[in-house]
Coordinates of C-alpha atoms in Angstrom, one line a residue:
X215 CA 1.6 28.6 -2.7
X216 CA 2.5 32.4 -2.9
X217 CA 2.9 33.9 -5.9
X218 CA 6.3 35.5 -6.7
X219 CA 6.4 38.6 -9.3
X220 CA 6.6 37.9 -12.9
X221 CA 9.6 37.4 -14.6
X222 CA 10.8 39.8 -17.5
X223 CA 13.1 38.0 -19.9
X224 CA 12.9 40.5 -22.5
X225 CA 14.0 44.1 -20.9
X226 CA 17.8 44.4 -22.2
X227 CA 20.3 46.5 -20.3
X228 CA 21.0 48.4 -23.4
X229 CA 17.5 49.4 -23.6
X230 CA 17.6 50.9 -20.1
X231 CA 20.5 52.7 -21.1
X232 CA 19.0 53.9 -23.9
X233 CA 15.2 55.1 -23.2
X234 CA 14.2 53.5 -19.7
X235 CA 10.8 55.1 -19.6
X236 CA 8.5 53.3 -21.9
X237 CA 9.7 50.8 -20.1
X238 CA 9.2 51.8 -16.9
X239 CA 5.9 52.8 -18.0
X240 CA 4.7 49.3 -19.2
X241 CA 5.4 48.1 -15.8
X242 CA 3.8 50.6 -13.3
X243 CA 0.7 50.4 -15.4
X244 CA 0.5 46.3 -16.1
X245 CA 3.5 45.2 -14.0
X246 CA 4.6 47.2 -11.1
X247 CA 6.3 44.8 -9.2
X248 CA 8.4 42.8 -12.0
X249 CA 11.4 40.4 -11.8
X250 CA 13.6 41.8 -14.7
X251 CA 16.5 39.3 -15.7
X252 CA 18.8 40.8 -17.4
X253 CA 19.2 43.0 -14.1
X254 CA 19.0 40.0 -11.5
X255 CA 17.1 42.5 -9.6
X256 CA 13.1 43.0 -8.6
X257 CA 11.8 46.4 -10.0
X258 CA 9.9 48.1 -8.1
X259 CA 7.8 51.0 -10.3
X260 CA 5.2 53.1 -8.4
X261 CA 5.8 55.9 -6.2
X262 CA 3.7 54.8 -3.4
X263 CA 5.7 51.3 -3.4
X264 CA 9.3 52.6 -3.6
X265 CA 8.5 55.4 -0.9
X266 CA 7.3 52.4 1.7
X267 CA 9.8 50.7 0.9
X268 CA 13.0 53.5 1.4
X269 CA 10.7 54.9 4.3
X270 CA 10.9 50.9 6.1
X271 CA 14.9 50.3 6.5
X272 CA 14.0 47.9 9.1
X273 CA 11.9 45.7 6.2
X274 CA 14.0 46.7 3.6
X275 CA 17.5 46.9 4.4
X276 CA 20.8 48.8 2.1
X277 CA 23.0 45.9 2.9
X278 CA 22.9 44.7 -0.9
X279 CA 25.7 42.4 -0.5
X280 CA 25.7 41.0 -4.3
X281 CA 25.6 44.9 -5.7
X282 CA 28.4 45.5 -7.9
X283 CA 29.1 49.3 -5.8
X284 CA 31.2 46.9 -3.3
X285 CA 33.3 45.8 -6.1
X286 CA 34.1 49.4 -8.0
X287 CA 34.9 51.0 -5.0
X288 CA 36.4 48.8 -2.6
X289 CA 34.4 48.9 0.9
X290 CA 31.3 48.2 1.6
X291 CA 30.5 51.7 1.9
X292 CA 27.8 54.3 3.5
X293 CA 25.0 53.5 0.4
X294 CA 25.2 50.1 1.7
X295 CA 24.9 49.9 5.3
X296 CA 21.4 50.6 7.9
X297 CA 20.9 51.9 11.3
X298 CA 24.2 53.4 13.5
X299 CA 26.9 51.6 10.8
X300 CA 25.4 53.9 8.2
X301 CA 24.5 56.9 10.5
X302 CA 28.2 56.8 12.2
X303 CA 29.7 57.1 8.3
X304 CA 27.5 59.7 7.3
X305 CA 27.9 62.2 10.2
X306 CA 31.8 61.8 10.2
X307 CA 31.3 63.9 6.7
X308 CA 28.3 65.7 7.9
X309 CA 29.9 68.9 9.3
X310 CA 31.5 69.6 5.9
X311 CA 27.6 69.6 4.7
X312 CA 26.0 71.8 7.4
X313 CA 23.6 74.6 6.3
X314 CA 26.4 77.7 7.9
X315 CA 29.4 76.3 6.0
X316 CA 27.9 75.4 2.6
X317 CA 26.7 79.2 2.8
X318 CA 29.7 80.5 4.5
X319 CA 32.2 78.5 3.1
X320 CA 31.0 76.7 -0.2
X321 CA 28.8 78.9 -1.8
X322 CA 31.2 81.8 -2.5
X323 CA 33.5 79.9 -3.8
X324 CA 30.7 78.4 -6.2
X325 CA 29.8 81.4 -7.2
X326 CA 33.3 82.3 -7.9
X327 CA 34.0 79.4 -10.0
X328 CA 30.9 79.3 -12.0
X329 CA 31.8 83.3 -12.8
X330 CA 35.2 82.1 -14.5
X331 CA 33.8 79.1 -16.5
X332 CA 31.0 80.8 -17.4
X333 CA 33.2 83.9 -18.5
X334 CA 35.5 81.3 -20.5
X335 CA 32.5 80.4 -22.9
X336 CA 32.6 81.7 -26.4
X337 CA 29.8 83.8 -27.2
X338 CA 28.4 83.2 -30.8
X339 CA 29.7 79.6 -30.7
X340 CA 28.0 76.5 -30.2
X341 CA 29.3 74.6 -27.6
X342 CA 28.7 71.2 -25.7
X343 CA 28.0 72.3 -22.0
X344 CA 28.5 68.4 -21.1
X345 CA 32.1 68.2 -22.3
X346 CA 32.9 72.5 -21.3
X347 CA 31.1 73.2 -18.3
X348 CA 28.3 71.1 -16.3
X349 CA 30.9 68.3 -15.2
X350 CA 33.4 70.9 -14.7
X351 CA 32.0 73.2 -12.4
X352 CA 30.5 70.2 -10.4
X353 CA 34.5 69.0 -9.9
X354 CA 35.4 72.3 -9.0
X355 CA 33.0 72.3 -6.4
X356 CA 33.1 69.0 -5.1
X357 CA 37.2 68.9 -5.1
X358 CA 37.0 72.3 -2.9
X359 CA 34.3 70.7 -0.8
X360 CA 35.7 67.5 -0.1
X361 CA 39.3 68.8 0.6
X362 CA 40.8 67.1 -2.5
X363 CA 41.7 70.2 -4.8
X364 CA 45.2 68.9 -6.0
X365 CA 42.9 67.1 -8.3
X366 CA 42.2 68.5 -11.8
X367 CA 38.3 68.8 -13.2
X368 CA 39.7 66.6 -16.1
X369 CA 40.4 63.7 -13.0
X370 CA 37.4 64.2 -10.8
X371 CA 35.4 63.8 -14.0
X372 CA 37.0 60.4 -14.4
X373 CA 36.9 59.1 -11.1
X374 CA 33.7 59.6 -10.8
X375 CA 32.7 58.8 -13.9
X376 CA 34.4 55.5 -13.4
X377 CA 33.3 54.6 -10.1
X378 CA 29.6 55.3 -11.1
X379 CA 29.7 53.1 -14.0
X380 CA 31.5 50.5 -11.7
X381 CA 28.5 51.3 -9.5
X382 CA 26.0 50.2 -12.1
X383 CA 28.0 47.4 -13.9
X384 CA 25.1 45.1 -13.2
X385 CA 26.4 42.4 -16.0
X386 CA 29.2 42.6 -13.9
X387 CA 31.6 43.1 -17.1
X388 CA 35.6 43.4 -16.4
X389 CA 36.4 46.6 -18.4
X390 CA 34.4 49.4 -16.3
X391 CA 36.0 47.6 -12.9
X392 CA 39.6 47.8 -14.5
X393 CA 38.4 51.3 -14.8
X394 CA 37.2 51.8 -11.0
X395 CA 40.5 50.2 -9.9
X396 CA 42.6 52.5 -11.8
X397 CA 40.4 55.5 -10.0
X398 CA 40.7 53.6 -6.6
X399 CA 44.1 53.4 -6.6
X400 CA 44.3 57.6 -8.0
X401 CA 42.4 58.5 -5.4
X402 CA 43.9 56.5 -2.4
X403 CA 47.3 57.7 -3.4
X404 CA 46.1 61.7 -3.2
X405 CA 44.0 60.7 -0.1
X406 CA 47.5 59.2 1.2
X407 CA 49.4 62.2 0.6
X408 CA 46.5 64.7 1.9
X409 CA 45.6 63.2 5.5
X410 CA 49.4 64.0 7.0
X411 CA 48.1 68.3 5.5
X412 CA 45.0 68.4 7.0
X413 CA 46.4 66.8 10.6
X414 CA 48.3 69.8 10.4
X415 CA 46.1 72.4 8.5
X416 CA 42.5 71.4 9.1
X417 CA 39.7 73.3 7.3
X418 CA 35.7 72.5 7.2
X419 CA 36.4 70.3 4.1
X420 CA 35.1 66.8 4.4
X421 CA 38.5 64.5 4.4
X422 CA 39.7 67.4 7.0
X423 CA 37.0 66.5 9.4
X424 CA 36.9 63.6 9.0
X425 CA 40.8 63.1 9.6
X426 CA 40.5 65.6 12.7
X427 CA 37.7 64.0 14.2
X428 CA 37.9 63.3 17.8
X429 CA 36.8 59.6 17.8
X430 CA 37.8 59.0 13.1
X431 CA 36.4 56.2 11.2
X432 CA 38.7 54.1 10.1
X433 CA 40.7 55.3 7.1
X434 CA 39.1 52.9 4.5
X435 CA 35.6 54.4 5.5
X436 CA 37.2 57.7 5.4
X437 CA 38.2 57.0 2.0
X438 CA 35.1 55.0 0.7
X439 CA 33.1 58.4 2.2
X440 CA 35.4 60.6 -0.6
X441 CA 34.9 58.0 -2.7
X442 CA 30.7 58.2 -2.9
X443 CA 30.8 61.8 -2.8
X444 CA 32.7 61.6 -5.9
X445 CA 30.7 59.2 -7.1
X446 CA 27.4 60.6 -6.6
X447 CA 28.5 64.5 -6.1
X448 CA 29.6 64.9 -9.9
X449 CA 27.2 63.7 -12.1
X450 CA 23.9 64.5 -9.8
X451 CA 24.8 68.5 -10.5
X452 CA 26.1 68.0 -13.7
X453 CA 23.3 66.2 -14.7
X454 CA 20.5 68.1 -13.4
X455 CA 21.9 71.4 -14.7
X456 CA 22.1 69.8 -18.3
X457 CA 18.5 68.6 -17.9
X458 CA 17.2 71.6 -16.8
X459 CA 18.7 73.5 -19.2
X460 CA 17.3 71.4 -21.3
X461 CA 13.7 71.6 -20.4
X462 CA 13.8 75.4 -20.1
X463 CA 15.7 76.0 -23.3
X464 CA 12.9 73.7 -25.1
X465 CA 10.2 75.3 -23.3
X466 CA 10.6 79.1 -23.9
X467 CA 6.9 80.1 -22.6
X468 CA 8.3 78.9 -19.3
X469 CA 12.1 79.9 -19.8
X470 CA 10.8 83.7 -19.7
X471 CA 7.9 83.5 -16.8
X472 CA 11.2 81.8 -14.6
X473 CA 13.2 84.8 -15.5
X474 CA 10.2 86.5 -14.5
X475 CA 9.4 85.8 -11.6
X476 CA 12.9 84.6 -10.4
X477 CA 11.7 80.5 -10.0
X478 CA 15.1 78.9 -10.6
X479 CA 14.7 76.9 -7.9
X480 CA 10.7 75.6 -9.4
X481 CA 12.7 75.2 -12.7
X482 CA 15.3 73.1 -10.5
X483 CA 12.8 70.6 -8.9
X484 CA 11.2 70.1 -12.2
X485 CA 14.2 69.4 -14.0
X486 CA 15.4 66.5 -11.2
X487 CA 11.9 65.1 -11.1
X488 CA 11.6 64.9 -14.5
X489 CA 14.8 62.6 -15.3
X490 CA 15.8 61.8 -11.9
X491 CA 20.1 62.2 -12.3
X492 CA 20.1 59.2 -9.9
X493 CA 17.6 57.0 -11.2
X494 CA 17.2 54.1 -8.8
X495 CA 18.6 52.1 -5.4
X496 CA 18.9 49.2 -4.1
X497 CA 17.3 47.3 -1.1
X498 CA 17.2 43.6 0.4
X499 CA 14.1 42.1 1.8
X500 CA 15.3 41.5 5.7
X501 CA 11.6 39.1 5.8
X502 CA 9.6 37.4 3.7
X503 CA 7.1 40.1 3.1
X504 CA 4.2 41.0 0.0
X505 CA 4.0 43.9 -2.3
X506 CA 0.9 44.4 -4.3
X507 CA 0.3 40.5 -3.8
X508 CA 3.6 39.2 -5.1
X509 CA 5.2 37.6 -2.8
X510 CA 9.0 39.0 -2.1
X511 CA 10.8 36.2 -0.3
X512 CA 13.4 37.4 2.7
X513 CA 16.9 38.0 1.2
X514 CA 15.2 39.3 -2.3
X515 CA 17.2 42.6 -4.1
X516 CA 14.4 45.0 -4.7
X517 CA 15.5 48.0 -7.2
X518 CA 13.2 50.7 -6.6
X519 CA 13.2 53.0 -9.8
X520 CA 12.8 56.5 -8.2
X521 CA 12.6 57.7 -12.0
X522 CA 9.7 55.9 -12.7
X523 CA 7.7 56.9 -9.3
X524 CA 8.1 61.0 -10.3
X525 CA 6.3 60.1 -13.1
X526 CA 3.4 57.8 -11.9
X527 CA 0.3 58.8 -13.1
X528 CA -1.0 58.5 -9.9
X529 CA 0.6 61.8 -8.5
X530 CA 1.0 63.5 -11.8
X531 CA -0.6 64.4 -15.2
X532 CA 2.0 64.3 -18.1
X533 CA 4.5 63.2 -16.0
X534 CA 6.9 62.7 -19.1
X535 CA 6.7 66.4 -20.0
X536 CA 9.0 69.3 -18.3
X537 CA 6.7 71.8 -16.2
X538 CA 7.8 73.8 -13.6
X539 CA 4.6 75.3 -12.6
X540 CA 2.7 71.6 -12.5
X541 CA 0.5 71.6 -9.8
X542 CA 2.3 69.2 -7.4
X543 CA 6.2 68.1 -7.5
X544 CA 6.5 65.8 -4.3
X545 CA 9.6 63.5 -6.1
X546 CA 12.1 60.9 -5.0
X547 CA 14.6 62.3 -6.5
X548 CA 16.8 63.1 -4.3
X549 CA 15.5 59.5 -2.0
X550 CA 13.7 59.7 1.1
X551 CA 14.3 57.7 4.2
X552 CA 17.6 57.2 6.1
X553 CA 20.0 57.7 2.9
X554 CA 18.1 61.0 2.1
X555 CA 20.7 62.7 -0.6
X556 CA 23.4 64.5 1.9
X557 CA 24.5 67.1 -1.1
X558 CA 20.8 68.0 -2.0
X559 CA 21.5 71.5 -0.7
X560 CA 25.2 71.9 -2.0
X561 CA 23.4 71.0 -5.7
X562 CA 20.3 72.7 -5.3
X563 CA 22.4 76.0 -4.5
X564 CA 25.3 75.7 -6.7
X565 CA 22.5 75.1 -9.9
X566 CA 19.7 77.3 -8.8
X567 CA 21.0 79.7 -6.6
X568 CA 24.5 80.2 -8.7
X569 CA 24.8 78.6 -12.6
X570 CA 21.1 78.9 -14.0
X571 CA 20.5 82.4 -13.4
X572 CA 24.3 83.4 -13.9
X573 CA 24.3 81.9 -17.4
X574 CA 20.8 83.3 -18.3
X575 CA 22.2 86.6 -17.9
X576 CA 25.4 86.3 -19.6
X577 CA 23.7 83.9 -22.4
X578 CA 20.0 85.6 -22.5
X579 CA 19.3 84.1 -25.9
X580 CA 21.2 81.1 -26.0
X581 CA 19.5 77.8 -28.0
X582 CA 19.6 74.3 -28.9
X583 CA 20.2 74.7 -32.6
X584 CA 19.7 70.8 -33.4
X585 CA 17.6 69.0 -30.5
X586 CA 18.4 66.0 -32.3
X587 CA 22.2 66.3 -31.0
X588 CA 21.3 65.7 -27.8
X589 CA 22.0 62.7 -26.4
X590 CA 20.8 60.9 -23.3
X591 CA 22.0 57.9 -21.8
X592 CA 22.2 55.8 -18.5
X593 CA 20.2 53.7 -16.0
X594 CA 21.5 53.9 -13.2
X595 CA 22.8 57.6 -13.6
X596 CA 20.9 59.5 -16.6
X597 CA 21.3 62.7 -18.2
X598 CA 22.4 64.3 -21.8
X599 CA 25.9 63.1 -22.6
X600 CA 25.8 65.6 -25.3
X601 CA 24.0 69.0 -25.3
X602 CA 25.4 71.2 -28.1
X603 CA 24.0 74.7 -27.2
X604 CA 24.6 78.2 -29.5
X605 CA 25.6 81.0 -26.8
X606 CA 24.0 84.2 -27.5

């Protein structure tokens, strides 16, 4: 008889919450392909594993029907769909994404509102860039990008904030989808109100195009499409600028030789490699298939834990530590495969290209006065929920 994976009775969602990595750890050196209970879901640790099985849709399929993502935001939407269902919802957003208008259109605008938040900071003061800036300037960006800019930062912060822990409610408990709803029904009623402008005023924003395409999705994909970009579009920025921050602020040898040479973008892939703002996906077993001898039945949810691969001993030394000059940096961060991040150059510009370097120069010798008031959290999504920094 075939051997399934071992089950984990013992891994708590609070502990993934809290510090996933020694976890993550323990399994990709003793048991890399592990049934974990309190999840439901089988987890899937080394980098070689989770890159076969994202690069394989036609083995491993998105079509996680039992995911609690189709329950916080209403549709089964884009994350969850393979082959020409999920390729027609991606490019009907896709022209708001392309390389000429995030440059032409996007990125001066970034740049523009990272100068005013950034020129709104107290010098001299200690403040919380998670609360005053990094989600803020992501939901400036995103609301211009997305054609939704009647909504306030204060609001795109919730929505998505909402949605993604609806995303990842996998004890499936009522309060954080009362909370998606509430977003739902805030964002359909804006939605409502915006498609009748944009029929009449369209721009290269993404509900624009989408509502002036010459054959449209419906409007439920349309909206489920603004929906993941909130989602996913907020907290991914946000979160890698407040790691990287992070890393370079607690690692001044390497703060000053990225001034030096100008390596905000090195200093940007290390920071998203090293705790992966999206930490893990989804995918179903479309046959009855093995995986390092453990025998995944058809139909089986695989979680593969991108934030365990960028650190797998097997492509790097000292993973767990922040270096941008490591030798090699070839992480999952931003996925791989059909469902390949679609903003990966959108936050790779607006951090790198814009924020880091802006507030370096405005800040030069700004500090973490207390490390330990910074506070990580998440498993799904991860990233410092609190980093108290003294600008000067």
């Amino acid at each position: 008889m075939e051997s399934l994976a071992p089950l984990i009775k013992d891994i708590t969602l609070d502990q993934l919450n809290s510090d996933p990595y020694p976890i993550y750890k323990h399994l990709r050196c003793n048991v890399p392909v592990a049934r974990v209970k309190s999840v439901g879901r089988t987890f899937i640790t080394k980098a070689e594993d989770t890159k076969y099985i994202k690069d394989n849709p036609n083995l491993f399929s998105s079509d996680d029907r039992e995911t609690p993502m189709k329950r916080a935001f209403w549709a089964h939407t884009l994350m969850r769909k393979d082959g020409n269902d999920h390729m027609r919802d991606r490019m009907a957003m896709a022209p708001a994404y392309a390389p000429k208008v995030i440059q032409n259109d996007w990125m001066p605008r970034y740049e523009e509102t990272a100068r005013a938040y950034v020129d709104r900071l107290p010098k001299g003061e200690i403040v919380d860039f998670f609360e005053v800036l990094s989600g803020a300037y992501a939901a400036r960006g995103l609301a211009f990008l997305l054609g939704i800019e009647d909504a306030t930062d204060d609001e795109m912060i919730e929505w998505s904030q909402a949605l993604i822990n609806g995303a990842g409610n996998f004890g499936w408990c009522p309060e954080p989808f009362a909370r998606a709803d509430r977003t739902n029904e805030a964002i359909h009623t804006l939605l409502d109100k915006l498609k009748s402008f944009y029929q009449a005023n369209p721009n290269n924003s993404a509900f624009s195009v989408m509502v002036n395409a010459d054959e449209p999705i419906s409007e439920k994909q349309m909206y489920a499409n603004i929906k993941i970009a909130i989602g996913g579009g907020i907290n991914e920025p946000r979160d890698a600028l407040n790691t990287i921050l992070y890393g370079l602020l607690t690692n001044p040898d390497q703060l000053e030789e990225v001034k030096r040479q100008d390596d905000w973008v090195k200093a940007f892939e290390e920071g998203i490699r090293w705790v992966a703002p999206i930490q893990l996906s989804s995918r179903v077993a479309t046959q009855d298939i093995k995986i390092r001898d453990c025998f995944i039945p058809m139909g089986d949810t695989l979680m593969t834990i991108q934030a365990s691969a960028n650190w797998d001993e097997d492509l790097y030394e000292n993973g767990e530590l922040f270096n941008v000059y490591r030798p090699t940096n070839t992480h999952q961060a931003f996925g791989n495969g059909p469902h390949f991040c679609m903003g990966t150059h959108v936050a790779r510009r607006a951090v790198a290209h814009i924020m880091l370097p802006l507030l370096f120069e405005k800040f030069p010798n700004m500090k973490i006065p207390n490390l330990s008031d910074v506070k990580w959290y998440g498993f799904a999504f991860r990233g410092p929920i609190q980093l108290p920094v003294l600008l000067q």
